Amino acid sequence: MSEFVMPSLGADMESAILMEWHVKEGDKVSKGDVIAEVETSKGVIEIEVFEDGIVEKLLVEEETECKVGTPLAIIASDANESVEVKVEEKVEVEPPKEVIQQEELEPKKEVKLEPQEEPVVKVQSRELKISPAARKRAEELGIDISTITPIDGVIQLAQLEALNPQEVKVVVKEEKPQEKKKSETKDTKEGMRQAIAAAMSKSNAEIPHYYLSTSINMTPALEYLEELNKQRSIKERILPIAMLIRAVALALQEVPELNGFWHEEELHISKAIHPGIAIALRKGGLITPALLNADIMNLNDTMDSLSNLITRTRAGKLRSSELMAQTITITNLGDLGVDSVFGVIYPPQVAVIGFGIIKDAPWAEGDALCVRKVMQATLAGDHRATDGRVGAKFLDKLNNVLQNPKELL
Amino acid sequence: MNKEELQNMIVKEILEIAPDVEEDEIEFNENIQRSLEIDSFDFLKILTAMHEKTGVEVPEADYAKVGSVEDMANYFIDNL
């Protein structure tokens, strides 16, 4: 028997509204089944169950707002296995990202969840051990001490002094969502802005990024695609971005170090490739849902899945796994005429790949100067996890794959 | 179908595919991808929908000729 809790669907989700149950008590469920729909700032998300079993009890009624971690249902295991076994399984099955997010969320969660009744910061500061000098300094700097991790259980002055201005800013930024959330009814757009703000601030403060860029001659790949599309009806046409995603999946198989997570001072390479695709929402903001299992898809599957994913993202109909499983991010700003994208890594991922516009440009081939379709591919890597050499190897592989487009099929 | 009917049809598809675009934002002679933030994916969806309605398929090589609502309508008239 185990509790099924409200999952964290992105670094900053505090709570969501359980809209609808897709199962009833007594139903048999298998890992991956959608058992409920919840409404979040990212739209309506279908929540999947992570284990096989039988729904023993639904603990929450429909249309109830639940905080992350709230037990929603009791799932009884099929074969009366002990809870311990199931729990262990769960940890292995789920991507490490979720584990990290929950750990990271916990301190924040406390901070954010209590304020409804009492001002939080005070409650927190009373519980925290902090030296008087440090407390005074924190007040001067306007730092919320509840966001600082004590060393050996105590916050010392030296620790505050060591904070660089950037980090201080982050702390200040992170306070904002709390203030607003208190008074306001949920504004989807604002909720998403804040989620992006928090995740990107954290990334900028914690991840030492390195950036690489390479010019890729896209003429062979585009010509190949044109031939392919000529034989297809308009419905089955493949967009260049699908081909690029496919090329990334192939290159990552050769250079797996960029596909994974930075967790507990260690790189955890993910075997499966679930690239998060940055999809802009016209009303503002963006979501980077995972294109699940891109590594085992051919070009047609990649296009179909991408098309399906974009449509569902814009309609606000994603699945929980798509918001939790991303192993790397791909962002494409070429449609808007941008030359190159230098991305900010979404923690705990360790890399983001950017594509710019594909345009006619002078290109030297042998002794001749000619015009080719050229695109800038960029990579931002987490320097804790990998070095520039790995990133360079990846971009080189990517380039190679795109020069031999038949391999992309 | 005349030009006006086609233009109305195209506008209808744009509003369908990009629900937050306001009808009065659409300038018939402006590139819809740039002015309305229609990306390549949505653009393909608009062409697919127009193909279903008119039977005309725009080959990739002709994408440059169908950038604005007006150009697109003219293209369909020529190819109907």
Tab-separated table of C-alpha atoms in Angstrom:
chain	number	residue	atom	x	y	z
A	1	MET	CA	0.000	0.000	0.000
A	2	SER	CA	1.267	3.461	-0.718
A	3	GLU	CA	0.103	7.030	-0.789
A	4	PHE	CA	-0.242	8.782	-4.083
A	5	VAL	CA	0.646	12.434	-3.500
A	6	MET	CA	0.247	15.626	-5.474
A	7	PRO	CA	3.460	15.666	-7.531
A	8	SER	CA	5.658	18.693	-8.059
A	9	LEU	CA	5.211	19.657	-11.706
A	10	GLY	CA	8.051	22.111	-12.053
A	11	ALA	CA	10.363	23.766	-9.597
A	12	ASP	CA	7.891	26.324	-8.383
A	13	MET	CA	4.569	24.676	-8.166
A	14	GLU	CA	3.141	25.018	-4.678
A	15	SER	CA	-0.286	23.625	-5.204
A	16	ALA	CA	-2.784	22.646	-7.852
A	17	ILE	CA	-6.485	22.067	-8.067
A	18	LEU	CA	-7.565	18.478	-8.407
A	19	MET	CA	-10.192	18.860	-11.119
A	20	GLU	CA	-11.281	15.369	-11.937
A	21	TRP	CA	-10.592	11.795	-10.988
A	22	HIS	CA	-10.193	9.381	-13.889
A	23	VAL	CA	-10.430	6.378	-11.600
A	24	LYS	CA	-12.733	5.250	-8.846
A	25	GLU	CA	-12.113	3.200	-5.735
A	26	GLY	CA	-11.467	-0.412	-6.607
A	27	ASP	CA	-10.048	0.334	-10.066
A	28	LYS	CA	-6.920	-1.463	-11.181
A	29	VAL	CA	-4.161	0.862	-12.362
A	30	SER	CA	-0.847	0.310	-14.116
A	31	LYS	CA	2.242	2.428	-14.073
A	32	GLY	CA	1.788	5.353	-16.455
A	33	ASP	CA	-2.034	5.407	-16.326
A	34	VAL	CA	-3.628	8.811	-16.047
A	35	ILE	CA	-5.584	8.785	-12.815
A	36	ALA	CA	-6.530	12.442	-12.395
A	37	GLU	CA	-6.503	15.889	-13.938
A	38	VAL	CA	-5.157	18.860	-12.043
A	39	GLU	CA	-5.136	22.511	-12.949
A	40	THR	CA	-1.878	24.437	-12.574
A	41	SER	CA	-0.355	27.609	-13.946
A	42	LYS	CA	0.749	25.461	-16.894
A	43	GLY	CA	-2.774	24.460	-17.769
A	44	VAL	CA	-4.606	21.241	-17.077
A	45	ILE	CA	-2.162	18.435	-16.415
A	46	GLU	CA	-2.983	14.753	-16.546
A	47	ILE	CA	-1.437	13.049	-13.557
A	48	GLU	CA	0.010	9.596	-14.052
A	49	VAL	CA	0.471	6.907	-11.468
A	50	PHE	CA	3.978	5.526	-10.923
A	51	GLU	CA	3.167	1.982	-9.929
A	52	ASP	CA	0.813	-0.888	-10.560
A	53	GLY	CA	-1.934	-1.494	-8.041
A	54	ILE	CA	-5.522	-1.012	-7.029
A	55	VAL	CA	-7.062	2.310	-6.038
A	56	GLU	CA	-8.043	1.639	-2.473
A	57	LYS	CA	-9.230	5.065	-1.456
A	58	LEU	CA	-9.583	8.498	-2.976
A	59	LEU	CA	-8.677	10.975	-0.259
A	60	VAL	CA	-9.517	14.236	-2.003
A	61	GLU	CA	-12.726	15.364	-3.636
A	62	GLU	CA	-12.806	16.900	-7.075
A	63	GLU	CA	-12.218	20.639	-7.367
A	64	THR	CA	-10.089	20.792	-4.237
A	65	GLU	CA	-6.865	22.776	-4.116
A	66	CYS	CA	-4.018	20.589	-2.821
A	67	LYS	CA	-0.483	21.488	-1.902
A	68	VAL	CA	2.443	19.571	-3.382
A	69	GLY	CA	2.911	16.428	-1.325
A	70	THR	CA	-0.705	16.167	-0.188
A	71	PRO	CA	-1.845	12.532	-0.238
A	72	LEU	CA	-4.512	12.228	-2.929
A	73	ALA	CA	-5.189	8.524	-2.948
A	74	ILE	CA	-4.154	5.229	-1.436
A	75	ILE	CA	-2.925	2.716	-3.959
A	76	ALA	CA	-2.848	-0.878	-2.764
A	77	SER	CA	-0.276	-3.048	-4.420
A	78	ASP	CA	-1.585	-5.930	-6.450
A	79	ALA	CA	0.206	-8.813	-4.848
A	80	ASN	CA	0.205	-7.592	-1.252
A	81	GLU	CA	3.847	-6.706	-1.469
A	82	SER	CA	5.260	-4.743	1.378
A	83	VAL	CA	5.299	-0.978	1.162
A	84	GLU	CA	9.069	-0.852	1.372
A	85	VAL	CA	9.527	-2.765	-1.818
A	86	LYS	CA	7.200	-0.438	-3.671
A	87	VAL	CA	8.823	2.665	-2.347
A	88	GLU	CA	12.220	1.498	-3.436
A	89	GLU	CA	10.926	0.724	-6.868
A	90	LYS	CA	9.429	4.133	-7.157
A	91	VAL	CA	12.707	5.866	-6.508
A	92	GLU	CA	14.394	3.907	-9.239
A	93	VAL	CA	11.684	4.367	-11.781
A	94	GLU	CA	11.211	8.093	-11.449
A	95	PRO	CA	13.718	10.443	-12.994
A	96	PRO	CA	16.175	11.824	-10.490
A	97	LYS	CA	14.898	15.282	-11.244
A	98	GLU	CA	11.816	14.770	-9.205
A	99	VAL	CA	13.747	13.579	-6.231
A	100	ILE	CA	15.854	16.669	-6.334
A	101	GLN	CA	12.976	18.977	-6.834
A	102	GLN	CA	11.206	17.647	-3.844
A	103	GLU	CA	14.236	18.014	-1.684
A	104	GLU	CA	14.770	21.503	-2.884
A	105	LEU	CA	11.177	22.369	-2.503
A	106	GLU	CA	10.837	21.361	1.056
A	107	PRO	CA	12.364	24.346	2.771
A	108	LYS	CA	10.667	26.657	0.311
A	109	LYS	CA	7.414	24.848	0.677
A	110	GLU	CA	7.346	25.514	4.354
A	111	VAL	CA	8.086	29.125	3.801
A	112	LYS	CA	5.397	29.518	1.252
A	113	LEU	CA	2.667	27.375	2.630
A	114	GLU	CA	2.333	28.880	6.025
A	115	PRO	CA	1.870	32.540	5.138
A	116	GLN	CA	-1.855	32.270	4.687
A	117	GLU	CA	-2.300	32.700	8.420
A	118	GLU	CA	0.757	34.469	9.788
A	119	PRO	CA	3.663	36.370	8.303
A	120	VAL	CA	6.095	33.610	7.550
A	121	VAL	CA	9.411	35.257	7.715
A	122	LYS	CA	9.084	35.914	11.400
A	123	VAL	CA	7.995	32.414	12.222
A	124	GLN	CA	10.950	31.122	10.291
A	125	SER	CA	13.504	33.427	11.808
A	126	ARG	CA	12.526	32.487	15.322
A	127	GLU	CA	13.187	28.864	14.520
A	128	LEU	CA	16.456	29.532	12.758
A	129	LYS	CA	19.670	29.788	14.650
A	130	ILE	CA	21.475	32.899	13.617
A	131	SER	CA	24.224	34.889	15.274
A	132	PRO	CA	23.117	38.388	16.398
A	133	ALA	CA	25.653	40.066	14.114
A	134	ALA	CA	24.425	38.056	11.173
A	135	ARG	CA	20.804	38.902	11.939
A	136	LYS	CA	21.636	42.595	12.008
A	137	ARG	CA	23.568	42.371	8.751
A	138	ALA	CA	20.757	40.424	7.106
A	139	GLU	CA	18.300	43.144	8.034
A	140	GLU	CA	20.597	45.805	6.586
A	141	LEU	CA	20.956	43.900	3.350
A	142	GLY	CA	17.274	43.035	3.222
A	143	ILE	CA	18.040	39.343	2.982
A	144	ASP	CA	15.363	36.857	3.906
A	145	ILE	CA	17.362	34.631	6.237
A	146	SER	CA	14.900	31.787	5.912
A	147	THR	CA	16.282	31.250	2.415
A	148	ILE	CA	19.831	30.740	3.643
A	149	THR	CA	21.094	27.326	4.552
A	150	PRO	CA	22.780	27.409	7.951
A	151	ILE	CA	26.277	25.964	8.225
A	152	ASP	CA	26.411	23.487	11.099
A	153	GLY	CA	22.927	24.591	12.018
A	154	VAL	CA	23.774	28.271	12.523
A	155	ILE	CA	23.831	31.220	10.150
A	156	GLN	CA	27.035	33.171	10.689
A	157	LEU	CA	27.951	36.702	9.697
A	158	ALA	CA	30.753	35.441	7.480
A	159	GLN	CA	28.275	33.439	5.491
A	160	LEU	CA	26.196	36.515	4.718
A	161	GLU	CA	29.266	38.510	3.800
A	162	ALA	CA	30.275	35.790	1.402
A	163	LEU	CA	27.060	36.133	-0.563
A	164	ASN	CA	27.749	37.959	-3.755
A	165	PRO	CA	25.348	40.683	-4.871
A	166	GLN	CA	23.831	38.421	-7.473
A	167	GLU	CA	22.818	35.902	-4.898
A	168	VAL	CA	21.326	38.565	-2.724
A	169	LYS	CA	19.216	39.660	-5.630
A	170	VAL	CA	17.993	36.136	-6.042
A	171	VAL	CA	16.878	36.051	-2.474
A	172	VAL	CA	14.974	39.253	-2.920
A	173	LYS	CA	13.358	37.990	-6.094
A	174	GLU	CA	12.219	34.835	-4.464
A	175	GLU	CA	10.314	36.768	-1.869
A	176	LYS	CA	8.040	38.332	-4.402
A	177	PRO	CA	5.948	35.313	-5.264
A	178	GLN	CA	5.148	34.837	-1.591
A	179	GLU	CA	3.842	38.327	-1.168
A	180	LYS	CA	1.706	38.177	-4.241
A	181	LYS	CA	0.356	34.702	-3.749
A	182	LYS	CA	-1.022	35.692	-0.382
A	183	SER	CA	-3.529	38.182	-1.562
A	184	GLU	CA	-4.183	37.200	-5.100
A	185	THR	CA	-6.352	34.688	-6.784
A	186	LYS	CA	-4.375	32.559	-9.219
A	187	ASP	CA	-3.353	34.437	-12.285
A	188	THR	CA	-2.004	31.831	-14.643
A	189	LYS	CA	0.225	34.132	-16.579
A	190	GLU	CA	1.766	35.670	-13.505
A	191	GLY	CA	2.219	32.287	-11.854
A	192	MET	CA	4.190	31.114	-14.843
A	193	ARG	CA	6.281	34.296	-14.950
A	194	GLN	CA	7.212	33.739	-11.325
A	195	ALA	CA	8.034	30.094	-11.891
A	196	ILE	CA	10.343	31.035	-14.748
A	197	ALA	CA	11.860	33.849	-12.671
A	198	ALA	CA	12.672	31.539	-9.778
A	199	ALA	CA	14.077	28.715	-11.890
A	200	MET	CA	16.228	31.010	-14.005
A	201	SER	CA	17.504	32.963	-10.982
A	202	LYS	CA	18.506	29.731	-9.349
A	203	SER	CA	20.234	28.596	-12.514
A	204	ASN	CA	22.090	31.845	-12.915
A	205	ALA	CA	23.184	31.835	-9.287
A	206	GLU	CA	24.239	28.213	-9.053
A	207	ILE	CA	25.287	26.908	-12.442
A	208	PRO	CA	28.614	27.962	-13.945
A	209	HIS	CA	27.626	27.979	-17.609
A	210	TYR	CA	29.988	27.598	-20.534
A	211	TYR	CA	28.854	28.489	-24.044
A	212	LEU	CA	29.830	27.052	-27.412
A	213	SER	CA	28.579	27.888	-30.850
A	214	THR	CA	29.052	26.353	-34.252
A	215	SER	CA	27.913	27.231	-37.802
A	216	ILE	CA	26.178	24.342	-39.499
A	217	ASN	CA	25.660	24.079	-43.241
A	218	MET	CA	22.008	23.047	-43.370
A	219	THR	CA	21.761	22.786	-47.149
A	220	PRO	CA	22.223	18.985	-47.360
A	221	ALA	CA	19.656	18.366	-44.617
A	222	LEU	CA	17.116	20.827	-46.002
A	223	GLU	CA	17.460	19.519	-49.536
A	224	TYR	CA	16.936	16.024	-48.256
A	225	LEU	CA	13.889	17.153	-46.297
A	226	GLU	CA	12.478	18.949	-49.322
A	227	GLU	CA	12.725	15.783	-51.399
A	228	LEU	CA	11.074	13.850	-48.600
A	229	ASN	CA	8.259	16.364	-48.216
A	230	LYS	CA	7.608	16.517	-51.961
A	231	GLN	CA	6.413	12.952	-51.823
A	232	ARG	CA	4.135	13.624	-48.906
A	233	SER	CA	0.783	15.257	-48.434
A	234	ILE	CA	0.868	18.538	-46.579
A	235	LYS	CA	-0.381	16.785	-43.440
A	236	GLU	CA	2.638	14.517	-43.308
A	237	ARG	CA	5.247	17.166	-43.961
A	238	ILE	CA	8.198	17.261	-41.652
A	239	LEU	CA	9.403	20.568	-40.248
A	240	PRO	CA	13.117	21.334	-39.962
A	241	ILE	CA	12.789	21.531	-36.167
A	242	ALA	CA	11.719	17.861	-36.031
A	243	MET	CA	14.835	17.002	-37.978
A	244	LEU	CA	16.950	19.037	-35.577
A	245	ILE	CA	15.442	17.291	-32.557
A	246	ARG	CA	16.139	13.946	-34.182
A	247	ALA	CA	19.725	15.030	-34.859
A	248	VAL	CA	20.130	16.061	-31.203
A	249	ALA	CA	18.866	12.665	-30.043
A	250	LEU	CA	21.384	10.919	-32.291
A	251	ALA	CA	24.274	13.144	-31.214
A	252	LEU	CA	23.384	12.665	-27.541
A	253	GLN	CA	23.662	8.928	-27.964
A	254	GLU	CA	27.302	9.506	-28.901
A	255	VAL	CA	27.894	12.133	-26.210
A	256	PRO	CA	25.583	11.117	-23.352
A	257	GLU	CA	27.271	13.334	-20.748
A	258	LEU	CA	25.041	16.268	-21.624
A	259	ASN	CA	21.859	14.306	-21.101
A	260	GLY	CA	21.143	14.038	-17.402
A	261	PHE	CA	21.148	15.805	-14.074
A	262	TRP	CA	23.479	17.427	-11.604
A	263	HIS	CA	22.512	15.997	-8.264
A	264	GLU	CA	24.436	15.788	-4.998
A	265	GLU	CA	27.634	17.116	-6.542
A	266	GLU	CA	27.573	14.434	-9.171
A	267	LEU	CA	26.525	14.043	-12.798
A	268	HIS	CA	23.826	11.459	-13.318
A	269	ILE	CA	23.599	10.528	-16.970
A	270	SER	CA	20.133	9.555	-18.124
A	271	LYS	CA	19.907	6.617	-20.448
A	272	ALA	CA	16.593	7.693	-21.888
A	273	ILE	CA	16.560	10.958	-23.813
A	274	HIS	CA	13.617	13.203	-22.970
A	275	PRO	CA	14.424	16.604	-24.454
A	276	GLY	CA	12.363	19.468	-23.057
A	277	ILE	CA	11.191	21.503	-26.026
A	278	ALA	CA	10.797	25.204	-25.306
A	279	ILE	CA	7.345	26.076	-26.574
A	280	ALA	CA	6.308	29.709	-26.426
A	281	LEU	CA	2.755	30.475	-25.438
A	282	ARG	CA	1.288	33.377	-27.330
A	283	LYS	CA	-0.228	34.864	-24.222
A	284	GLY	CA	3.300	35.037	-22.830
A	285	GLY	CA	5.660	32.710	-21.045
A	286	LEU	CA	6.874	29.349	-22.168
A	287	ILE	CA	6.686	25.724	-21.212
A	288	THR	CA	9.344	23.137	-21.924
A	289	PRO	CA	7.529	19.814	-21.863
A	290	ALA	CA	9.482	16.657	-22.555
A	291	LEU	CA	9.324	14.899	-25.882
A	292	LEU	CA	9.469	11.540	-24.174
A	293	ASN	CA	11.841	8.847	-25.446
A	294	ALA	CA	13.149	10.863	-28.374
A	295	ASP	CA	16.046	8.400	-28.598
A	296	ILE	CA	13.865	5.557	-29.807
A	297	MET	CA	11.893	7.555	-32.380
A	298	ASN	CA	12.528	7.802	-36.099
A	299	LEU	CA	12.023	11.063	-37.975
A	300	ASN	CA	8.303	10.494	-38.606
A	301	ASP	CA	7.641	9.625	-34.971
A	302	THR	CA	9.578	12.687	-33.871
A	303	MET	CA	7.439	14.970	-36.042
A	304	ASP	CA	4.197	13.306	-34.934
A	305	SER	CA	5.115	13.514	-31.272
A	306	LEU	CA	6.294	17.095	-31.600
A	307	SER	CA	3.111	18.122	-33.345
A	308	ASN	CA	1.056	16.407	-30.691
A	309	LEU	CA	3.126	17.962	-27.899
A	310	ILE	CA	2.881	21.520	-29.241
A	311	THR	CA	-0.858	21.220	-29.745
A	312	ARG	CA	-1.418	19.891	-26.235
A	313	THR	CA	0.934	22.430	-24.674
A	314	ARG	CA	-0.946	25.319	-26.241
A	315	ALA	CA	-4.275	23.793	-25.314
A	316	GLY	CA	-3.051	23.332	-21.729
A	317	LYS	CA	-3.295	19.545	-21.787
A	318	LEU	CA	-0.036	17.943	-20.717
A	319	ARG	CA	0.813	14.867	-18.739
A	320	SER	CA	2.666	14.953	-15.454
A	321	SER	CA	5.548	12.876	-16.836
A	322	GLU	CA	6.069	15.449	-19.569
A	323	LEU	CA	6.662	18.133	-16.969
A	324	MET	CA	8.957	16.049	-14.799
A	325	ALA	CA	11.135	13.934	-17.034
A	326	GLN	CA	13.152	16.433	-19.107
A	327	THR	CA	16.799	15.424	-19.398
A	328	ILE	CA	18.014	18.341	-21.554
A	329	THR	CA	16.409	21.408	-23.140
A	330	ILE	CA	16.160	22.412	-26.801
A	331	THR	CA	15.187	25.949	-27.695
A	332	ASN	CA	14.622	27.246	-31.198
A	333	LEU	CA	14.275	30.968	-31.805
A	334	GLY	CA	14.953	30.810	-35.527
A	335	ASP	CA	11.347	31.544	-36.433
A	336	LEU	CA	11.794	35.003	-34.990
A	337	GLY	CA	14.957	35.748	-36.938
A	338	VAL	CA	17.424	35.280	-34.086
A	339	ASP	CA	20.942	34.225	-35.134
A	340	SER	CA	22.058	32.372	-32.024
A	341	VAL	CA	20.575	31.499	-28.650
A	342	PHE	CA	22.718	31.385	-25.529
A	343	GLY	CA	20.412	29.567	-23.161
A	344	VAL	CA	20.078	29.384	-19.408
A	345	ILE	CA	20.164	25.818	-18.127
A	346	TYR	CA	17.053	24.575	-16.346
A	347	PRO	CA	18.311	22.911	-13.176
A	348	PRO	CA	18.957	20.105	-12.435
A	349	GLN	CA	19.597	19.570	-16.145
A	350	VAL	CA	23.141	20.170	-17.334
A	351	ALA	CA	22.763	21.542	-20.843
A	352	VAL	CA	20.570	23.557	-23.165
A	353	ILE	CA	20.847	23.481	-26.941
A	354	GLY	CA	19.854	26.525	-28.978
A	355	PHE	CA	19.000	26.859	-32.654
A	356	GLY	CA	18.904	30.131	-34.552
A	357	ILE	CA	17.516	31.105	-37.910
A	358	ILE	CA	18.480	29.106	-40.978
A	359	LYS	CA	19.473	31.650	-43.593
A	360	ASP	CA	21.443	32.129	-46.776
A	361	ALA	CA	25.038	32.968	-45.966
A	362	PRO	CA	28.434	32.894	-47.661
A	363	TRP	CA	30.109	29.556	-47.157
A	364	ALA	CA	33.595	28.474	-48.176
A	365	GLU	CA	33.886	25.035	-49.706
A	366	GLY	CA	37.357	24.071	-50.793
A	367	ASP	CA	38.628	27.046	-52.758
A	368	ALA	CA	35.183	28.277	-53.696
A	369	LEU	CA	32.925	30.689	-51.949
A	370	CYS	CA	29.273	29.805	-52.283
A	371	VAL	CA	25.906	30.517	-50.678
A	372	ARG	CA	24.475	27.935	-48.318
A	373	LYS	CA	21.657	27.664	-45.796
A	374	VAL	CA	23.519	28.236	-42.546
A	375	MET	CA	22.368	27.882	-38.948
A	376	GLN	CA	24.065	28.629	-35.633
A	377	ALA	CA	23.776	25.799	-33.145
A	378	THR	CA	24.728	26.695	-29.591
A	379	LEU	CA	25.272	24.784	-26.436
A	380	ALA	CA	25.207	26.054	-22.869
A	381	GLY	CA	26.743	23.466	-20.580
A	382	ASP	CA	27.022	23.139	-16.816
A	383	HIS	CA	30.753	23.371	-16.174
A	384	ARG	CA	30.403	21.397	-12.945
A	385	ALA	CA	29.146	18.424	-14.937
A	386	THR	CA	31.138	18.623	-18.160
A	387	ASP	CA	33.952	20.548	-19.786
A	388	GLY	CA	33.962	22.421	-23.050
A	389	ARG	CA	35.538	19.442	-24.759
A	390	VAL	CA	32.415	17.355	-24.225
A	391	GLY	CA	30.261	20.182	-25.520
A	392	ALA	CA	32.493	20.581	-28.557
A	393	LYS	CA	32.267	16.856	-29.227
A	394	PHE	CA	28.505	17.071	-29.101
A	395	LEU	CA	28.272	19.985	-31.540
A	396	ASP	CA	30.658	18.196	-33.873
A	397	LYS	CA	28.486	15.053	-33.805
A	398	LEU	CA	25.388	17.157	-34.378
A	399	ASN	CA	27.017	18.754	-37.398
A	400	ASN	CA	28.088	15.365	-38.746
A	401	VAL	CA	24.614	13.925	-38.464
A	402	LEU	CA	23.123	16.895	-40.305
A	403	GLN	CA	25.656	16.517	-43.132
A	404	ASN	CA	24.458	12.932	-43.597
A	405	PRO	CA	20.706	13.426	-43.420
A	406	LYS	CA	19.896	9.868	-44.453
A	407	GLU	CA	20.977	8.815	-40.993
A	408	LEU	CA	18.153	10.896	-39.575
A	409	LEU	CA	15.377	8.749	-40.952
B	1	MET	CA	-14.161	31.413	-54.521
B	2	ASN	CA	-13.155	35.033	-54.870
B	3	LYS	CA	-10.323	36.811	-53.152
B	4	GLU	CA	-12.481	38.192	-50.374
B	5	GLU	CA	-13.929	34.782	-49.520
B	6	LEU	CA	-10.465	33.287	-49.435
B	7	GLN	CA	-9.124	36.054	-47.228
B	8	ASN	CA	-11.995	35.572	-44.792
B	9	MET	CA	-11.336	31.862	-44.781
B	10	ILE	CA	-7.645	32.400	-44.034
B	11	VAL	CA	-8.451	34.842	-41.221
B	12	LYS	CA	-10.854	32.305	-39.767
B	13	GLU	CA	-8.136	29.636	-39.779
B	14	ILE	CA	-5.632	31.991	-38.155
B	15	LEU	CA	-8.106	32.789	-35.382
B	16	GLU	CA	-8.815	29.104	-34.941
B	17	ILE	CA	-5.160	28.082	-34.714
B	18	ALA	CA	-3.991	31.112	-32.731
B	19	PRO	CA	-7.052	31.792	-30.537
B	20	ASP	CA	-5.546	34.793	-28.787
B	21	VAL	CA	-4.965	36.759	-32.001
B	22	GLU	CA	-7.593	39.508	-32.320
B	23	GLU	CA	-9.257	39.794	-35.668
B	24	ASP	CA	-8.445	43.505	-36.023
B	25	GLU	CA	-4.732	42.773	-35.450
B	26	ILE	CA	-4.536	40.967	-38.770
B	27	GLU	CA	-3.251	43.243	-41.526
B	28	PHE	CA	-3.824	41.617	-44.897
B	29	ASN	CA	-0.528	42.747	-46.364
B	30	GLU	CA	1.747	41.900	-43.436
B	31	ASN	CA	3.732	38.699	-43.031
B	32	ILE	CA	1.617	36.657	-40.630
B	33	GLN	CA	4.517	34.763	-39.109
B	34	ARG	CA	6.324	37.924	-38.086
B	35	SER	CA	3.409	40.198	-37.224
B	36	LEU	CA	1.242	37.679	-35.377
B	37	GLU	CA	3.990	35.461	-33.943
B	38	ILE	CA	2.765	32.479	-35.888
B	39	ASP	CA	5.589	29.922	-35.795
B	40	SER	CA	6.481	27.406	-38.485
B	41	PHE	CA	4.337	24.801	-36.786
B	42	ASP	CA	1.212	26.988	-36.791
B	43	PHE	CA	1.961	28.122	-40.312
B	44	LEU	CA	1.947	24.522	-41.480
B	45	LYS	CA	-1.330	23.983	-39.649
B	46	ILE	CA	-2.892	26.948	-41.445
B	47	LEU	CA	-1.739	25.614	-44.818
B	48	THR	CA	-3.023	22.155	-43.914
B	49	ALA	CA	-6.426	23.555	-42.989
B	50	MET	CA	-6.551	25.585	-46.202
B	51	HIS	CA	-5.669	22.492	-48.174
B	52	GLU	CA	-8.604	20.659	-46.637
B	53	LYS	CA	-10.939	23.505	-47.582
B	54	THR	CA	-9.659	24.290	-51.069
B	55	GLY	CA	-7.763	21.222	-52.222
B	56	VAL	CA	-4.718	23.379	-52.984
B	57	GLU	CA	-1.414	22.196	-51.571
B	58	VAL	CA	1.303	24.783	-51.154
B	59	PRO	CA	4.675	23.114	-51.790
B	60	GLU	CA	7.487	24.122	-49.456
B	61	ALA	CA	9.245	25.876	-52.304
B	62	ASP	CA	6.340	28.326	-52.519
B	63	TYR	CA	6.223	29.295	-48.849
B	64	ALA	CA	7.730	32.670	-49.702
B	65	LYS	CA	4.728	33.401	-51.918
B	66	VAL	CA	2.147	32.911	-49.159
B	67	GLY	CA	3.567	35.071	-46.382
B	68	SER	CA	0.632	37.448	-45.915
B	69	VAL	CA	-3.123	36.921	-45.955
B	70	GLU	CA	-3.386	38.761	-49.257
B	71	ASP	CA	-0.536	36.858	-50.912
B	72	MET	CA	-1.973	33.605	-49.691
B	73	ALA	CA	-5.404	34.424	-51.104
B	74	ASN	CA	-3.864	35.380	-54.456
B	75	TYR	CA	-1.851	32.174	-54.493
B	76	PHE	CA	-4.964	30.083	-53.926
B	77	ILE	CA	-6.857	31.951	-56.668
B	78	ASP	CA	-4.036	31.217	-59.104
B	79	ASN	CA	-3.924	27.557	-58.168
B	80	LEU	CA	-7.553	26.652	-57.643
